[in-house]
Coordinates of C-alpha atoms in Angstrom, one line a residue:
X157 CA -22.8 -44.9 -49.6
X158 CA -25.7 -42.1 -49.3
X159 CA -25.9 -43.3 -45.2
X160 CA -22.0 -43.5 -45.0
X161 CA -21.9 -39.8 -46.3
X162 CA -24.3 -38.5 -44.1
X163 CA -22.9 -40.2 -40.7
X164 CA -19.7 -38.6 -41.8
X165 CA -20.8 -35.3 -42.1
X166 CA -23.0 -35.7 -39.1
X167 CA -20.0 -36.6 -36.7
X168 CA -17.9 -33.3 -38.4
X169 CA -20.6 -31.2 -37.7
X170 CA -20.6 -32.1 -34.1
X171 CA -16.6 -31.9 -34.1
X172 CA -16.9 -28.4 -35.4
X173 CA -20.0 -27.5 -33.1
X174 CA -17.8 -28.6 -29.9
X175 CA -14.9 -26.7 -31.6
X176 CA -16.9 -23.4 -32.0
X177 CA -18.2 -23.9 -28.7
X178 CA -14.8 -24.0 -26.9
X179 CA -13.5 -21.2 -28.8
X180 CA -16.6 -18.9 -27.9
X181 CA -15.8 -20.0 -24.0
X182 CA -12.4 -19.2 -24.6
X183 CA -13.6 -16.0 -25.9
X184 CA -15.7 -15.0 -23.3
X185 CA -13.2 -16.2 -20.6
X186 CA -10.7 -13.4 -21.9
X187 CA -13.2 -10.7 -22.6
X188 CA -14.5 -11.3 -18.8
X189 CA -11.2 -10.9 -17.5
X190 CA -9.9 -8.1 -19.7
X191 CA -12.7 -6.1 -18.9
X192 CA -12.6 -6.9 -14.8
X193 CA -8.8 -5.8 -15.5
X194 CA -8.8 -2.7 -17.5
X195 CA -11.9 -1.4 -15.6
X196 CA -9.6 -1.2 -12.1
X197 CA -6.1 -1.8 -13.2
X198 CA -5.5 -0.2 -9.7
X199 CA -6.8 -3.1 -7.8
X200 CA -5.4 -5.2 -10.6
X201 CA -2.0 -3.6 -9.6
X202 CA -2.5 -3.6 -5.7
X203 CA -3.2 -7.8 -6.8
X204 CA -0.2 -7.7 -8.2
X205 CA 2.2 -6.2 -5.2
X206 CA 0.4 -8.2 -2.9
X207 CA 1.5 -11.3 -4.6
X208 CA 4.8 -10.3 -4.6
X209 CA 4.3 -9.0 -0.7
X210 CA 3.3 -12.9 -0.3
X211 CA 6.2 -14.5 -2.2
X212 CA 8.6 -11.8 0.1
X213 CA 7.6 -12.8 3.3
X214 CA 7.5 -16.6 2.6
X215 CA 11.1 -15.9 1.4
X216 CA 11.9 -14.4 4.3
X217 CA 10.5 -17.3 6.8
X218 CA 11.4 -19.8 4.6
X219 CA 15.1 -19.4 3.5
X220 CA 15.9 -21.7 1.5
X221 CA 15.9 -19.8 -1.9
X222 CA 19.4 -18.5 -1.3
X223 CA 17.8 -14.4 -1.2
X224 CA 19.1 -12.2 1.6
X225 CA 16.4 -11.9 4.0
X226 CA 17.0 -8.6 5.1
X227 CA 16.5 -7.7 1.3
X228 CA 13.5 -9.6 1.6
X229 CA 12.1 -8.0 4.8
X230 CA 12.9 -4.6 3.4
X231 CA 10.7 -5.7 0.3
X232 CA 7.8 -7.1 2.2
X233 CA 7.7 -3.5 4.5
X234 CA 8.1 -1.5 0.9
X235 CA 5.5 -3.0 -0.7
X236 CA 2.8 -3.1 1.9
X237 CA 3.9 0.9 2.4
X238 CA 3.1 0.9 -1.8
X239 CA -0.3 -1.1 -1.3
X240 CA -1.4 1.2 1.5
X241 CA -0.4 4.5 -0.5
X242 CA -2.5 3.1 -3.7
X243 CA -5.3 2.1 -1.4
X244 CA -5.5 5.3 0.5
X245 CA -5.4 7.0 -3.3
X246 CA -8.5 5.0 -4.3
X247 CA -10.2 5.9 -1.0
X248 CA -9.7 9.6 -1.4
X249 CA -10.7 10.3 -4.7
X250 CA -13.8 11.6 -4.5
X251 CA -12.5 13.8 -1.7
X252 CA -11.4 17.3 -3.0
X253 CA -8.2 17.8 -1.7
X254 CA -7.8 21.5 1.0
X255 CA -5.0 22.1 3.4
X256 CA -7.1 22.1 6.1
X257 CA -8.0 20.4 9.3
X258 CA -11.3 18.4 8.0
X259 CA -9.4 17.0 5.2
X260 CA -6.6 15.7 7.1
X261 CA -8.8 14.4 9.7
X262 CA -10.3 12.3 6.7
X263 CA -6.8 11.3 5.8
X264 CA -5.8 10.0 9.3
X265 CA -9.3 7.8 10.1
X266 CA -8.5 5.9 6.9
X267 CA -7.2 2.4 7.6
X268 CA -5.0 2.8 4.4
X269 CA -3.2 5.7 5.8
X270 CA -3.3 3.6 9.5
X271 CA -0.8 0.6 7.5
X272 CA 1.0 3.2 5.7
X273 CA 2.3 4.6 8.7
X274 CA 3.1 1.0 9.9
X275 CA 5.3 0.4 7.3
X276 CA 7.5 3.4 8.0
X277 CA 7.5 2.6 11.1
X278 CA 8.9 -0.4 10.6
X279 CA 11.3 0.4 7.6
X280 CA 14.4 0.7 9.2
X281 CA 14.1 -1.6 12.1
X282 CA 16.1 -4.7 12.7
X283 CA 14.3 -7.3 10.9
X284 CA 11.3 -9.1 13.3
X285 CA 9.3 -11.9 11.8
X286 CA 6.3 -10.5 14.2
X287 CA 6.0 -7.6 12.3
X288 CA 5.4 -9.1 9.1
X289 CA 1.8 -11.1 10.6
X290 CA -0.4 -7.9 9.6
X291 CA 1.6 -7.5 6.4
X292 CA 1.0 -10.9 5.0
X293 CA -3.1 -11.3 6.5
X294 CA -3.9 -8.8 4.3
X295 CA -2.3 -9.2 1.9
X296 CA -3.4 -12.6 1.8
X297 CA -7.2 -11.8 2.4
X298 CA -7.2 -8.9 -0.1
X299 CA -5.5 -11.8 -2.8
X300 CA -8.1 -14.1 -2.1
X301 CA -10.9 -11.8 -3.0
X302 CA -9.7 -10.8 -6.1
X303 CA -9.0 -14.1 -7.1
X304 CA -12.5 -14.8 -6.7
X305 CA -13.4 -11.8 -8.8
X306 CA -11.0 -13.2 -11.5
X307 CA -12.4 -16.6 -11.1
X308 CA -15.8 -15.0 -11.8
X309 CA -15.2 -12.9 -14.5
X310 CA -13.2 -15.5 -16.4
X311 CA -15.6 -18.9 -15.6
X312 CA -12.6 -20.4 -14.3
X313 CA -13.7 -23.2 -11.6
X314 CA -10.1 -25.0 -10.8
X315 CA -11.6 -26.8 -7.6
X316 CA -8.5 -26.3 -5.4
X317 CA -8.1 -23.1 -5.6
X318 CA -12.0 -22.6 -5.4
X319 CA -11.5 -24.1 -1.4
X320 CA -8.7 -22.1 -1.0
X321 CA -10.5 -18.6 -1.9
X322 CA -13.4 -20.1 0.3
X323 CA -11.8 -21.1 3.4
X324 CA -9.8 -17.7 3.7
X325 CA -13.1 -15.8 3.2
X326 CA -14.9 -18.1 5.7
X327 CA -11.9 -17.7 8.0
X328 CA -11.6 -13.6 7.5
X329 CA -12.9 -12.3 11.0
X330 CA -10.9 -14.7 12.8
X331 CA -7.7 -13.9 10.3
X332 CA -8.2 -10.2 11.3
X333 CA -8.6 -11.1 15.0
X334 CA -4.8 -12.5 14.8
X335 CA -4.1 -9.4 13.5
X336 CA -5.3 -7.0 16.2
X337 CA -3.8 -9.7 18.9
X338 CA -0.5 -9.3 16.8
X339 CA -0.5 -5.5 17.0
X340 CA -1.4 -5.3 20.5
X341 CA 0.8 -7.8 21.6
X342 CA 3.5 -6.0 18.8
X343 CA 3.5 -3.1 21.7
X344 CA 5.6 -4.7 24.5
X345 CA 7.7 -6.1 21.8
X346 CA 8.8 -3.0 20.3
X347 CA 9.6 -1.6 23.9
X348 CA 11.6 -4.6 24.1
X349 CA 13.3 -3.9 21.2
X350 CA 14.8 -0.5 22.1
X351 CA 16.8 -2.7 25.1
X352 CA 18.1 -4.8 22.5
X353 CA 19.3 -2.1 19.8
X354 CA 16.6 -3.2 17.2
X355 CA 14.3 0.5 16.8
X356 CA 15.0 3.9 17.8
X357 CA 13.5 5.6 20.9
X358 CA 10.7 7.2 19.1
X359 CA 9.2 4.2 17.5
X360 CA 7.2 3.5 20.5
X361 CA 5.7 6.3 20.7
X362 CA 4.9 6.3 16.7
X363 CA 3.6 2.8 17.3
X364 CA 1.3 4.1 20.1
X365 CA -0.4 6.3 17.4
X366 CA -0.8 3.7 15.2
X367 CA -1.9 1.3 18.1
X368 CA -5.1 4.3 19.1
X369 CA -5.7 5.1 15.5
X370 CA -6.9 1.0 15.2
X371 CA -8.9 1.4 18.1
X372 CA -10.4 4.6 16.9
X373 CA -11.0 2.5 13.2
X374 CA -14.4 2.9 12.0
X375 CA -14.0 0.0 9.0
X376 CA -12.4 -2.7 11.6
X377 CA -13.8 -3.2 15.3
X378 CA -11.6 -5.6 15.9
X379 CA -8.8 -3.9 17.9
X380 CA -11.5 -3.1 20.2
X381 CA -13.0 -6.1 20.6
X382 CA -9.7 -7.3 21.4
X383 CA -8.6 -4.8 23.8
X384 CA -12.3 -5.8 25.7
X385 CA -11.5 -9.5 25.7
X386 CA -8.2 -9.2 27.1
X387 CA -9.7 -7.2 29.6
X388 CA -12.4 -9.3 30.3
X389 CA -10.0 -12.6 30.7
X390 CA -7.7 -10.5 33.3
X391 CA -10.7 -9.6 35.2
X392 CA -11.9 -13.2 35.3
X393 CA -8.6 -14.9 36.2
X394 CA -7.8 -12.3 38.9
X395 CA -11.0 -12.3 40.6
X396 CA -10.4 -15.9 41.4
X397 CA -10.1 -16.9 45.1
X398 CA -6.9 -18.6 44.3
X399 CA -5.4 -15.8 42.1
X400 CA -2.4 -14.3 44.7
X401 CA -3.0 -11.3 45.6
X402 CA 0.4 -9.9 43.7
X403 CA -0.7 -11.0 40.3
X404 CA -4.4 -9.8 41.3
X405 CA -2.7 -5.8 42.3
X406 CA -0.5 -5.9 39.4
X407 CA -2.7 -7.0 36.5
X408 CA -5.4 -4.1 38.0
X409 CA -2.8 -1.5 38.0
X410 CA -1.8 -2.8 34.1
X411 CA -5.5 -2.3 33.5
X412 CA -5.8 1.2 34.8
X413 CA -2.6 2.0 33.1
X414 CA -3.8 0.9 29.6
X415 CA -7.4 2.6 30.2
X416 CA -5.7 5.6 30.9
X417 CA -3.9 5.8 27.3
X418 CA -6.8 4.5 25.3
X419 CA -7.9 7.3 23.2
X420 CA -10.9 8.9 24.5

């Protein structure tokens, strides 16, 4: 009886150890994420409209959820304008704020303020599924890495979406590489749109602002890396024997055109 006793209590010590156990990882699961949370409920926020930017835009390309995808469009555009505006907030906080020149040149060379004005730009034009590329890389890039600070903070190792969050990070420079070939290539496109009745006359020029202020970007390189690699495949096409001597004139007076309105 004595050795039935004890291997009883033995096995409900070890059921209450486990129990304790999980309850104190449970614990410290929602104490690490509260604490990631409350510390930045900005970013927790910006997580929060990006998801929602995501879930807009795959509505919108994917309509089979009975939504009106102009609605949808106009979402995706408002909340990436929202994101940007809380971003650029974050990024100017420890600036003390002066209506003057240096301060407003601080304001304009932040990439926030650069996708800001890209949303108002594209507000109140005729829905384009082009325009929505940018939107929903970083949207998706800046999810990703704040699901792996959640995933972090709260021990949480769900395997599948641990490859997800990896292979967007691993893929990141080439996901922002689409992006600058999307808003170069973006630039024809919009001058097309003013034939078809889709933008007003002065988004081009607007666009062309936003199109320099990428290249000027001191955070992201890649518009001009882009810009040089386009370059660099014209040259090397045209300079072939075989190239006619039509396309060769006209792609070198495209080149000359575009150096002449890249920002000096």
């Amino acid at each position: 009886m004595v050795l039935v006793e004890d291997v009883t209590n033995s096995a409900n010590g070890s059921t209450s150890q486990n129990s304790s156990n999980t309850q104190n990882t449970q614990q410290q699961t929602s104490n690490g994420l509260s604490n990631l949370i409350s510390n930045d409920k900005i970013s927790f926020f910006l997580f929060l409209i990006r998801l929602f930017n995501i879930a807009c835009v795959l509505g919108f390309l994917i309509p089979f959820f009975g939504y009106d995808q102009n609605t949808l469009y106009q979402k995706s555009i408002l909340a990436s304008a929202a994101t940007s505006a809380l971003k650029l907030h974050q990024r100017l906080q420890a600036e003390r704020f002066g209506l003057n020149r240096e301060y407003f040149s601080k304001v304009i060379s932040e990439d926030s303020f650069h996708y800001l004005l890209y949303s108002l730009i594209f507000l109140n034009v005729s829905p384009v599924t082009i325009v929505l590329v940018p939107i929903a890389s970083f949207a998706l890039l800046h999810v990703a890495t704040y699901t792996q600070k959640l995933m972090i903070a709260g021990t949480c190792s769900l395997g599948f979406l641990k490859k997800a969050v990896d292979l967007i990070t691993i893929k990141q420079k080439d996901i922002m590489r689409f992006v600058a070939i999307n808003e170069i290539l973006l630039a024809p496109t919009v001058v097309i749109m003013i034939f078809l009745g889709k933008c007003g006359l002065m988004v081009p020029f607007i666009y062309y602002r936003f199109i320099c202020m990428r290249y000027q970007s001191r955070r992201n390189p890649y518009s001009r890396e882009v810009f040089y690699q386009l370059r660099f495949v014209i040259n090397y096409y045209t300079n072939n024997p075989n190239c006619p001597q039509l396309v060769k004139n006209f792609s070198q007076n495209f080149i000359n055109f575009v150096n002449r309105l890249a920002p000096q």
